[in-house]
Every structure is written in C-alpha cells, then in structure tokens.
Amino acid sequence: MSGNLIASTARKARKLTEEEVHEIEHEMELYPDKKAVGLEALKIVQKHQGWVSDESMQAISKFLEIPVSDLESVATFFNLVYRQPVGENVILFCNSVSCWVMGCESIKSHINEKLGIDFGQTSEDGKFTFLPVPCLGDCDKAPVMMVGDDLHRNLTHDKIDELILTYRKSKQVE
Amino acid sequence: MAKVVIDGVEYEVNPDNNLLQECLSNGLDLPYFCWHPCMGSVGACRQCAVKQYRDSEDTNGNIVMACMTPAADGAIISINDDQAKDMRERVIESLMISHPHDCPVCEEGGECHLQDMTLMSGHNYRRYDKKKVTHRNQYLGPFINHEMNRCITCYRCVRYYDDYAGGTDLAAQASHHHTYFGRYEEGVLESEFSGNLVEVCPTGVFTDKAFSEHYSRKWDLQTAPSICAGCGTGCNITPGERYGTLRRVVNRYNSEINGYFICDRGRFGFDYVNSPERIRLSPEISDDVEKKLEQFKTDDAIGIGSPRASNESNFALRELVGEDRFFSGLSDSDHEAVQLTLALGQDAAFRSPSVKEIELADAVIIIGEDVTNTSPRVALALRQSVRNYAMDLAKQSQIPAWQDAAVRELAQHDRSPLAILTPYTTRLDDIASEIVLGPPSQLIEVAGAVAKAISENAPTISSGDDRVAQIAKYLAEAKRPLIVSGCSAGRIDFIKVAANLARALSEQRQEVIDLCLTAPEANTLGMSMLTNEENTLGAALDKIRRGEARKVIVLENDLYRRAPHPDVTDALEKADSLLVLDQLPTKTTEKATLLLPATSFSEHEATYVNYEGRAQVSFQVHQNNSGALPSWRWLSKDRKENISSLTERLVKCSCSFEGIKTLRPEIHVAVSGMQIPRQSHRYSGRTAMRANLNVHEPKQPVDEESVLSFSMEGIPPGKDATILGAPWSPSWNSNQSISKFQEEVNGDLKQGNTGQLLLDRDKSDTYLEIKLDVPKADGGLEVALVHQIFGSGELSAKSKALQKRMVDPYIGLSKADAESLGLSQGDSVSIDGNGNVAAVVVRTKMKVGTAALYCGENDIDHHALGETVHLQKVASSHHRGLGNLIVSDLYEEGY
Amino acid sequence: MIVNPLTKNIDMTRPPLEISGYESNDGYQSIKNIAKGMTSTDVLQKTKDSGLKGRGGAGFPTGLKWSFVPQGEDSPKQKYFVVNADEMEPGTFKDRLLMEGDPHLLIEGIIIGSFAIQADTAYIFLRGEYKVAERALRKAIDEARERGFLGKNILDTGFNLDIIVHTSAGRYICGEETALLNALEGKRANPRSKPPFPQVSGLWGKPTIVNNVETICNLPGIFTYGIDWYQSLTKGKDHGTKLFGISGKVKNPGCWELPLGITIRELLEDYGGGMQEGLDLRGFLPGGGSTDFMLPEHLDLKFDYDDIAQAGSRLATGTMILLDNETCPVGMIGNLMRFFSHESCGFCTPCRDGLPWVVAIFDEFCKGQGTRKDLEILHEHVEYMGPGRTFCALAPGATAPLGSGLRYFAEDFEKLIKE
Ligand SMILES: Cc1cc2nc3c(=O)[nH]c(=O)nc-3n(C[C@H](O)[C@H](O)[C@H](O)COP(=O)(O)O)c2cc1C
Ligand code: SF4
Ligand code: FES
C-alpha cells in the first residue's frame, strides 16, 4: 500500500537514544508537568546532538505527547535552543554594554576576519558558529565570550588568535 | 451593581467585569485588539489605554489598560484624556510600522478591525521610514489563507485556536518583533473550527480562502440573517451573495446558540448552492409543469418528507398527501430515535440545553455520540464547560473570570469532569476525565450501570468497569450535570440509556436535568414533529411495493441514504410516477418521472427546528435564477399561496408549531411601510452589474413576502437586531460592531430573536427498557458508525472546499482484530461481501470486536448491514485516500 | 564581628568551600537555630523585622512579600520557593560571584526561605551560561542532602525540602519573576499579569515566592548572628551589606561587598581605583542597564535605595556601568537599546514594536545620519514605553537610560544630526 494513503508526520521522528530517554525520564521526576519537561528535553537532545533537528523535535513530541507546535513555540523563543546545525564550537560573544564600552566591537571584527563568519554563521570547516549573547555577567573582565562551556575574559586580538588555534585543534567533547 | 465615572458621566456597571467591557456595553467607543468578548483579557496590545484617577482630587491620573482594570465601584476614568488618546495613537502607530498597508488588495478591507481602530485612534500618517519586518507565509490547507505581514501580534489567533478551541497545530513562534503565528510546518490546519480565525483575527492574516477565489467587499455582498443547514445545531449565519452566486458564510451572533463561533462545515460547506449541477427547470417541462404537477395532487399519492427541508415544505407536502400518507424521510432507526427524542423533549424531568447552557455544565457524560463530527458547535461548547472548574477556583482566589491567562495558570490542567463513552477515540479526548472505549453494547452497559448507581429505581444493569462509581459520583454531586447523546451512531439504546441516566439524576436531585440529544440535520426535529410515529420510511416503501401507493412524492431527500439500496430501488421502480424535488442530482432523482428544482437554504425564507426543539427563521438572501422554487410552493394546492397563510395553517396543525407564529416579522412591522434592505448603503455597481447582459437597468426585484427587500433602499435594522444580517455601525465596519447591537457585550441582542422553543415540557414518564442482547458471537465485528465533519453532511459534502478535506470510506479496527484478519493499514476490504469497499485504518486505542465504519458520502449501504459485520480483503481501490484523516491513535507501523 | 556575611567564604583563587569547611565557619548554623523550635511564622516575622529588601532590582521588603503567601488550613498545600538566578541585566555580575564562590550560602538561605513559606520544593532558575555555578550548586546540594539539611524531616523539624537546579535556555525576560515562572513551566517566557501575584498563584498555579540570589544569601547571616548585628552593618537607612560592582574604564573593575550607604565616590575611588589614566567620568548607570544615568555631580550621594531614587535613578542591582569622556553616550545607549529590543518577549506592543524603532533611529544617529524628527520620536518613546504603559518592566527599564541619556547628553545627539 502506498505510504501517502494516510498522512502521518510521526514517521519523521527519529529514535531517541537510550541516554536521552534516560535523562528525559529523570527530568520527569523533577517537574510535575510534562510541558516543563518538553523544554528540558529540547536541551537534553541538543546536548547530545549539538542541535535540535525536526526529527528530534518529532521524537520528543511523540515521547512526551506534547504537540510539536508547542515545542517549536518554546524552542524558537529561547536563545540557546538551536534549530539549525551549529559548528563544533559555539562562540557566545557578549556584545552588551560593558563589553561594548570595553571595546568588544573591535574584538568582534577580528573574529569576523579570522573566521570569515559573522553572527549567526558557521565557519566553512564546521568548527565554529558565531553567536551574540546578552551580557554574560562577567562585566569586570570585559570583553568576554564563551566557547562551549568555557568562559574567556579580558579578550584581546592576540588572545583571540590563540583561542582559535586551540579550538581548531581540539576535538568536540561528545 | 457598581458605579463608575467615565469622562464625568456616571454609569451603572457590573463590578465583575473590566472597564473595557463596560465602556463597550455602555456604547462608548474605545479601541482594543487582544481582548475578545469570549476570550477575556490578557493585556497584550495596550490599545485600550485610558486614564484612571485615584479619586476626585487626583488631577494627574495614571494610564491603565481598561481591559485589565476591574470596573470597581467608584472608579474614575477618562477615555478622552489627551495622554490616553496620545497613547492609543502611539500604539496604532507602532503596530503599523511593519504593516504592509495593502488594504486595497486585502480581503479584510472594509470590515477590518484594524482599519476601524486606526481611524478611531487618529493615527493617519506613517512616520516610520526604516526597514520593515517581513515574514514568509504558510500553506494552511483549503480553508484559510495566511498573510503574516499583516499581523499586529495581538495573540488572538493562538488564544482562540489553542486555548478556546483546543487546537494543537498553531502556535506563536520566535519572539520580540519577529513573533510569528503559524504551524510548525506548512499543512492543513487541523481544528474543525479553524474558520473562526478569519473573524477572530482583527486584520487580514487569516482570511477565507474559498471566498478569496470569488471575492467581494463586505459592502457589496447582499446578505440576510440565515440559519446554517450543516447539522441540527442551528447556528446563526450570514451568507453573502454577489452576482447571483453565494460567496461566503460568516458567523451571525446569537447569544443562545453559536455566539461568536461556527464550525468549518458551516462556514465552508455552502457552495453546493452555486453548483453547475443544480437541478434546473428543463425547458421541455416548464410549459406544462402545472399539468404534470396536478397529477400528483390526488388522493392516491404518498409523500416522503425531508429532515433537511424546511417546516413549510414538509408541511405543504403533508397537506397535499394528507397526514396519514406523509412518511418520515429518516431511516427507520433514526426515525425511531428521533421520535423518542421528541417524546423526551416533552418530559418535564429534562431540559434540552442550548449551546450556551451546555457551556454552564460542570460535569458531563457523552454517550456514544461523536459530537465534534455530528454537531460540531456543541463540541466547542463542551470544551468551555470543562473550564467551569477553573472558573470556580478563580472565584475562590478572587481572580476575575476575565483575567484569562491568570485563570488558566491557576487551574493548569484541572478541569470539570467529562466522561466519554465511545467506540473510538474522539476529538474531545484531550479534555476528558474518563474515556470508556468499547463496542457499543459495552458502552450501553456502562452508562446503564452509572444510572443504576445513581438511582435504585433505574433498570438493573451492571458493568465490570471500575469507573462507574466515579462517574456516578461526580454527576450526582455537580452543580449542573449534563448528559449528551444522539442517534448518529445508529443505536437507539444510546438515547434510551442517556434518558435513563438523566432520569436517575433527576430523581436523585429532584430537579430538571440537562439532556442534550443532538440532531443530525437542519430540520430533523421539525420534520419529525409533522410525522406520525408509525409512518416510517420502511412502511412507505412497503406500501409502494405492495402497490398501495402508485404516486410518490419525495421531498428533498435521497432515499438511498435512508434505507437499504435494493429496497429503495425495488420500491421506486414499482411506483407509477415519482415526483422528486431537490437541489442537486442524487440516486433518487435519477428515478424521478418528474424532477423539480428546489431552492437552497439561502434562496428562500423558511423555518427550521434544531436539536433543542428551537424553531428559527432563516431569511432569503438572494434569488434563484434557474427556475427553482421553494418546495412548499411547488406543492401548494394554490399556486398563489403565500408564506404567511401557509404559516398560519402550520401553526394551527396541532403539531406544536404555535411558537413559530411570532418568528417571522410581518411586513407591516417595518417602519412607515419601508422594507429592510438586504444590500448595504454602500452597495456598489447596482445599476451596472448586469450591463454585460443588457444595458438597460432592470427594475430591482420585488420581495412581496418578506420584510427584507432586494435593494439598498429602506430602513436598515438600526439597533433592532431581529433582522440583522451584516452588522454595521458608524466607525465599526468589522464584525466587532456587534457590540453596538447587544444589551451588553457577549449578552443578548437588543430586541433580538433567539428563536422559539416549540416543545412543551408537560409530560412525565418512567425508565425505558433496554435490551442488553450482546451481538451473537459469530466472529463478526460490532459496527459503530463513524461520521466525518467533512463528508457526512449530504449537501455540504458537495462543496468544493470541503471536498478537499474529505476521505474515502474506511473501517477502523483494533490492532489485534486487524492482525487476526490478516489486514494491515490501508488495505481495502469488502464488508459482508455486499460489494461495499472500505479502507482499513488500524487504531491503537480501539477495543477488540469493534468496527468503526465511516460510509463516506453514502458509498456504503450501511442500512443493509447488521449489527455485526465480516470483512474480506479485496484488491485495493482508492479515490480520495485517507490523507485528510485526523485521528490521534493511528497505528503507525509501516508508515 | 563579621562585616562581610555574603562574601566571607569567597576566594575566587580556589574552589568554593566544601560543606565541612563551610560548616566550620558558622555554616548552616541558622538552620540549626531554626530547628531549635522556631515556627515558620517566627522566621517570617524575623525576616520582616530585619528590614531586608530584595536585591533583584525592585527593592521590595522580603518579609512583607513572604507574608502574602496564604497560610493555614484551606490554603493550597503545595507551595514553591524559586530562586531568581537568571542574572542577565547588562553590567550585572554579582549573583555569579555568590554562586561560584559560596554555593552553600545560597542553599542555606533557600532552606530558610522555603521553611518560612512552608514550600517543600525549591527551584533555582539559573541562567544557562553559568556552567561553573551550575556545577558548584549541584555539588553543594548533594553535600547538603547527605548532611541532612535537605530531604525529608530536616533536622527533625518535620520539614521536607528538595532543591532542583533548572538551567535556563537564555532570555533576559526570564529574569522577570512571572516570565520566569512561565519558563520554568516550559512555556514561552511571556510575563504574567499582576495581580494575581505569584504569592497567590505562581508556579503551576500554586503560591510561590521568587527571590533574588543575593536577597536569599542575606538570610543565613540574619538567622545566625541576629537582627541587631544585621542592622548594625549599614552606613545608611537600609540594612545589611550589598554587593557593589563597577565595570567600564576604571583602573580596577570588580565586585565588592560593602555596607549599604557608602558614597558612590568611595566605591569608585577606594575600590575601583578611579578612572583609567587620562579619562574623565561623564556619567554612570548606578544599578545595571535599566537604571537612569547619573552624573559626576552625584558622586557624593549615598549608595542607598532612597538617595539614589532622589537623584532620579535606582539602586537596582548595585552594579554600576561607567561612561567615560571618550566613549560616545549615543553609542552606549544604542547598545543598550539593541539589547532590550532583542530581549523583548514580543508580548506587548510598545516594547515589541517601540524598541526596534528606537534601535533603527540609533543606527542612523551612530552613522551621523540623525534627523530632528527622529530625535523627537525618541523623546516620545520614553513616555510611550514607560511604567504602566507596558505589560512588564522590561521596556520601562529601557526607557531609564534612554530618557536620562537624552536629557543629559543632548548635545551629543545634536552633533549626530545630519544638517
Ligand atoms: C526585565 C526584567 C528582568 C529581571 N531580571 C532579573 C534577574 O535577572 N534577576 C533577579 O533577581 N531579578 C530580576 N528582575 C526582578 C524580578 O522580577 C523580581 O523582582 C526579583 O527577582 C524579586 O526578587 P527580590 O524580591 O529578592 O529582589 C527582573 C525584572 C525585570 C522586569
Ligand atoms: S454545521 Fe452545525 S455546528 Fe456547524 S455551523 Fe452549521 S449548524 Fe452550527
Ligand atoms: S556587558 Fe559583557 S559581560 Fe557584562
């Protein structure tokens, strides 16, 4: 029988990994409501997959019985849920006021030049995605940025050159 | 009552309301967007800004949002304050910074709430000269157009679609000034009530796609107050006509029934009226039609009525053939069920709740009726009823009911109880507290046991289901319990057991109980009131077969939908002459010896009786130009008969139609003899619209029978909403103008007419006997009929838009049954080997032993089937496929 | 006498104290004191009496806030205590210090607050980027649970409490307490209307208290060393100490715990070391990005809720951002506007559609392409997006630097107008 006799979007769901399921089930113990776990599940999937694909979204929707529209609604609201693939290293670059006063614009241009990418873009080698982030709460050490989980402070052009070199070489943790 | 001062004038207000509601209820103009009378306040748009003063000493005041401020006693506010006015102008200005200003090509133009509010708040010049935000639009299916660039981010669409109507596939996405309202991905909007988005959206983001294909401005549409012919709920609608074709249907406010919302069958299922297949008066017969008709006006004719034809037409047929020779146009099982419904409708122990009253229930049980697909508007009301728990909770916490988001957050998922007894999952399952799934016979058992648990006097029925006690408890303890059932499943026992349950409650509580029995078609009850109990269709067919009736008149009815096909064919072929009156060709019209075209619902003035026994009048919107007449006119003995004299006789016919006497306003009520125009005062092109045919401007047609005229001249209904087609009021071109015609917003219409309840509740009765004969274990599956909102309505299924949402006949099976029969998803099966073919749908939640059968547009002769069926796999054949099927428990493997 | 109760254990050159070290420095003493027989009403009263005001921005008296939680037989049994650790206010970096430096202090405070309102579940709503804080908190919670300060029947009081760390997915608006609740429920972080206040209907519709990290960190001291001690800490009208910070072009930017009521000049000169060589102070935002500019002439005012308010600004988070004479005020305000515009949740009109317009105008000004008409529009937006006009306080926060900036730096705007 032809597949399109019955429309079903659920077939686009991928299978959640055992680890993902385990972690999502853990979250279910912490919140009295599934909807809260929906956002947690998005973060869990992103932690393991790097980003949240349509297939992942469908999988979470199926697993938690939350409409996929509701998931999309929150996924697109939050800054740190990625609905597009990102590079191995996500640079979260603070461009809020203290960093701006301390010259983050020039650091930013330097990164633009070195990596050939602007905010929202991923470098051709897939190593870096460059994103702006609101004040990182480290303003006395401005300008600052995060790469993955690590915070880098008092940035200078030289420091950026160094960091790029290190992260180019390093393997992604997962 | 409380008193508030608005711009120096004191008003009496209801302190449970907010200030915006009260301003509008008192006739004041105050712009708003995100507030909606049915959906309360959320304070998003900031458009309803007013100045509030602490006390009479306070001269500075503060800007507050009227919709978020209680109309508390002593409140002093100003709408006209300069700062408040400035604020409102600023809000419009910023809403408009990215708006495309495409009014000339926008379907909303001329009835756009955004246009109205823009004018009202005084913004008229775009100072914004920077880059606009633009969006990509989505394909949302055959009903709704999407134009996100017009969005003003009032959040009404998602609040309506998700929160009010329970939809799950439309949501707000992204944020800040990129906020987007759409589906997760392109595709058909799944809710059966998606069409209301067209009216809920204050601008042109969601527009009526079918209307767009033959668009006309609101003011160019000829309109009249009408009643939806889609099902037996009787929603009030306003159809609009232009150039001889019906263009669209919109909601028409009726405080007792549909309020602000109708379903998608009602909105998009009308365009069979424009069908090129409409039956016409053929030139060959037009000359001697009178003579041919005369043949039938004799003593040996019998008549078969129609649940979709008006009271007037059914009555005219009954007069013509005589009471004893007037037969039901329903299937025999439906006839029995509806006669029982009518009897219960006269029982003093029950009340048939209006849609609005359904919303008041705080504990509900639905027995075997899939209301979303049979009486959709009732389903939407049930969705509101389960919120009564939240409303109570809010009251305890002193949160006003209009604080919409706050009330929802407080109650979270806690709802009033709703039990659904059903053979297959339904579209209300998400709000149900108990879902009892099983073959019909089991459901009857459960409902019977609940009745027994409530009253000892109820017939002894027991059930092993452990939810019985729970369901009985909450029904017994609720403030206003409600029992819902109907005949669409083809099982009269559902109605019987529903009545017993209601009676048990009535005994136990010593009060009148809400018993809602749905009716499948627009005038099911009206026709049945005119039909003697023993005059079944089966009896009529027998009479014809026995040669006791040689002349047969079939009124607007396809008998093949009502009885086993071979029986119908056999009978119709035996008759000497067969007169069929109808709008569209059917299998029955094929057999006619005389076929006469009948007008459609929008082409005549008539009355219909809905599920409650409420009679309502539906006015003629436009003329039929192909020779069709109202059936009653063809059938009248006197061809000069007018509707008033016919109505007079109907009122006197001792079939409980006294109430309709006052329904139709008579011409003499019109002001100084002037009729009420069907055309707006801006109606354009009147003198030129026929210029392509003839440059001479024809005289406007005269309507001699109605208070309405086919003209722009006359006295518009003003504040009298009895005869209100398209509401309009100065500064209020959109449908929101309705508040100008209401006693208070969301309340009764001023001098409005909500119809007349016809049935007197003066009888008392006892419990009904229920035979619990479990179907023989012959290896067959117990049939439960399934209806589809798009497809099961005979006429609406002929509409182009609805056809795009229809599916093939199918049979729903449990996984175990499918496996044991060697069937898998999408296989074709023949049912009982009688040549009827359906596609197999495997459903994860169906119980073993049930076959949920959807017959398509009468593709399956289900009257020929017994209570159980056998299936056999056959070579697959598909026409529409099942791609439009929306069920939550589809078994997915292999797809 | 302890003069720095918030930071006494903090030394950023080493990892935070483990529970044993923390306990040996009076840690969890407050819980032990309470367990000796204080009732929740006692705890509430004592908090009220201490005069502690919220450190999250609004400065609302903490005890008073708690007292709105319905107690007694017919109140909902389930109540929640929520820690606002979403710190995203531009120029604010105080809660990070507390959580990374001494997580047990926060946990101790949470136990006190939860006990006061009888909440058996507390959530720490932590901004997702604070990875170090997350690890520190999780570890500390485990330790505290092991020692019986968390879990069932804490120190035999019959009181149960669990603390759950929730990491956010990033949005400034999540710091607004009602938006925070929506985010915690997994919804879009649009704020909720007030009333009803979270104390009555908060997380999942249940009575809920939301307090800032620093507010909560004040509690252990109060319940260990007493109200008299607490009230003796200050140099001004308001009680206790406060974390003050300086960012911008000073010699020694940083964050210090100091008594409320020290002068701004003391902070700037004694702790910040004064402006960098060759630079002059032109103005400063005293308490994060959503406070009004103040000028050098205000330097001798006390850093206190009232005194700052009298100068037309707010103490708010107490972390000041400096504007020096070589930095363009228009550019600085423009940067803030871009932040607020991006972080607007998109719910209400003035904020959602007003801020992008403001940003678009700043873009023109920064290119020297300003017009007089646009300047007028900026002025209009100050009122239009102000308090009461919007659904929450985000946009009014934005109007603070905007309005004061337009006033104080008018000539800088003038200079950027294209004639
Ligand atoms: C836009 C906005 C952002 C806020 N962000 C924070 C924040 O990051 N941290 C915080 O503690 N309070 C923040 N607040 C204040 C909170 O709404 C709330 O007042 C505070 O958490 C209460 O805690 P307190 O009483 O302990 O001060 C914010 C307020 C607004 C309007
Ligand atoms: S189809 Fe039924 S529910 Fe829908 S609008 Fe028509 S009468 Fe109402
Ligand atoms: S402004 Fe960049 S870290 Fe604070």
XYZ file of C-alpha atoms and ligand atoms in Angstrom, chain C residues 53-60 62 65 84-89 94-95 172-178 194 210-213 215-216 392-394, ligand 1:
66
model
C 14.873 44.419 50.959
C 15.020 42.465 47.721
C 18.290 42.700 45.830
C 16.794 41.684 42.475
C 16.102 45.212 41.383
C 12.842 46.433 42.831
C 13.951 46.578 46.472
C 10.705 45.182 47.827
C 11.361 40.449 51.587
C 6.478 39.672 50.236
C 15.933 34.032 40.584
C 19.444 33.282 39.369
C 18.902 34.434 35.837
C 21.267 37.375 36.123
C 21.228 38.921 32.655
C 20.865 42.599 33.399
C 27.032 39.831 41.442
C 24.942 36.659 41.655
C 16.730 38.244 29.695
C 12.984 38.354 30.175
C 13.210 35.119 32.172
C 14.533 37.260 34.995
C 11.176 38.956 35.313
C 9.642 36.845 38.019
C 6.401 35.900 36.289
C -0.101 41.023 38.272
C 10.571 34.382 43.829
C 13.668 35.927 45.359
C 16.950 37.052 44.006
C 20.122 35.095 44.816
C 18.484 38.524 48.761
C 18.482 34.910 49.844
C 6.044 44.306 32.367
C 9.004 46.351 33.486
C 11.378 45.464 30.643
C 13.015 42.512 32.571
C 13.352 42.141 33.964
C 14.434 41.344 34.231
C 14.736 40.969 35.516
N 15.814 40.187 35.722
C 16.107 39.812 36.987
C 17.214 38.956 37.238
O 17.921 38.562 36.329
N 17.451 38.568 38.493
C 16.656 38.963 39.526
O 16.899 38.577 40.650
N 15.615 39.785 39.325
C 15.312 40.210 38.086
N 14.226 41.002 37.885
C 13.397 41.365 39.027
C 12.400 40.252 39.329
O 11.255 40.437 38.566
C 11.964 40.214 40.758
O 11.556 41.466 41.130
C 13.039 39.773 41.696
O 13.546 38.534 41.317
C 12.487 39.682 43.060
O 13.468 39.297 43.957
P 13.798 40.144 45.258
O 12.492 40.464 45.911
O 14.615 39.212 46.036
O 14.515 41.342 44.796
C 13.928 41.400 36.584
C 12.841 42.209 36.322
C 12.544 42.567 35.033
C 11.366 43.421 34.790
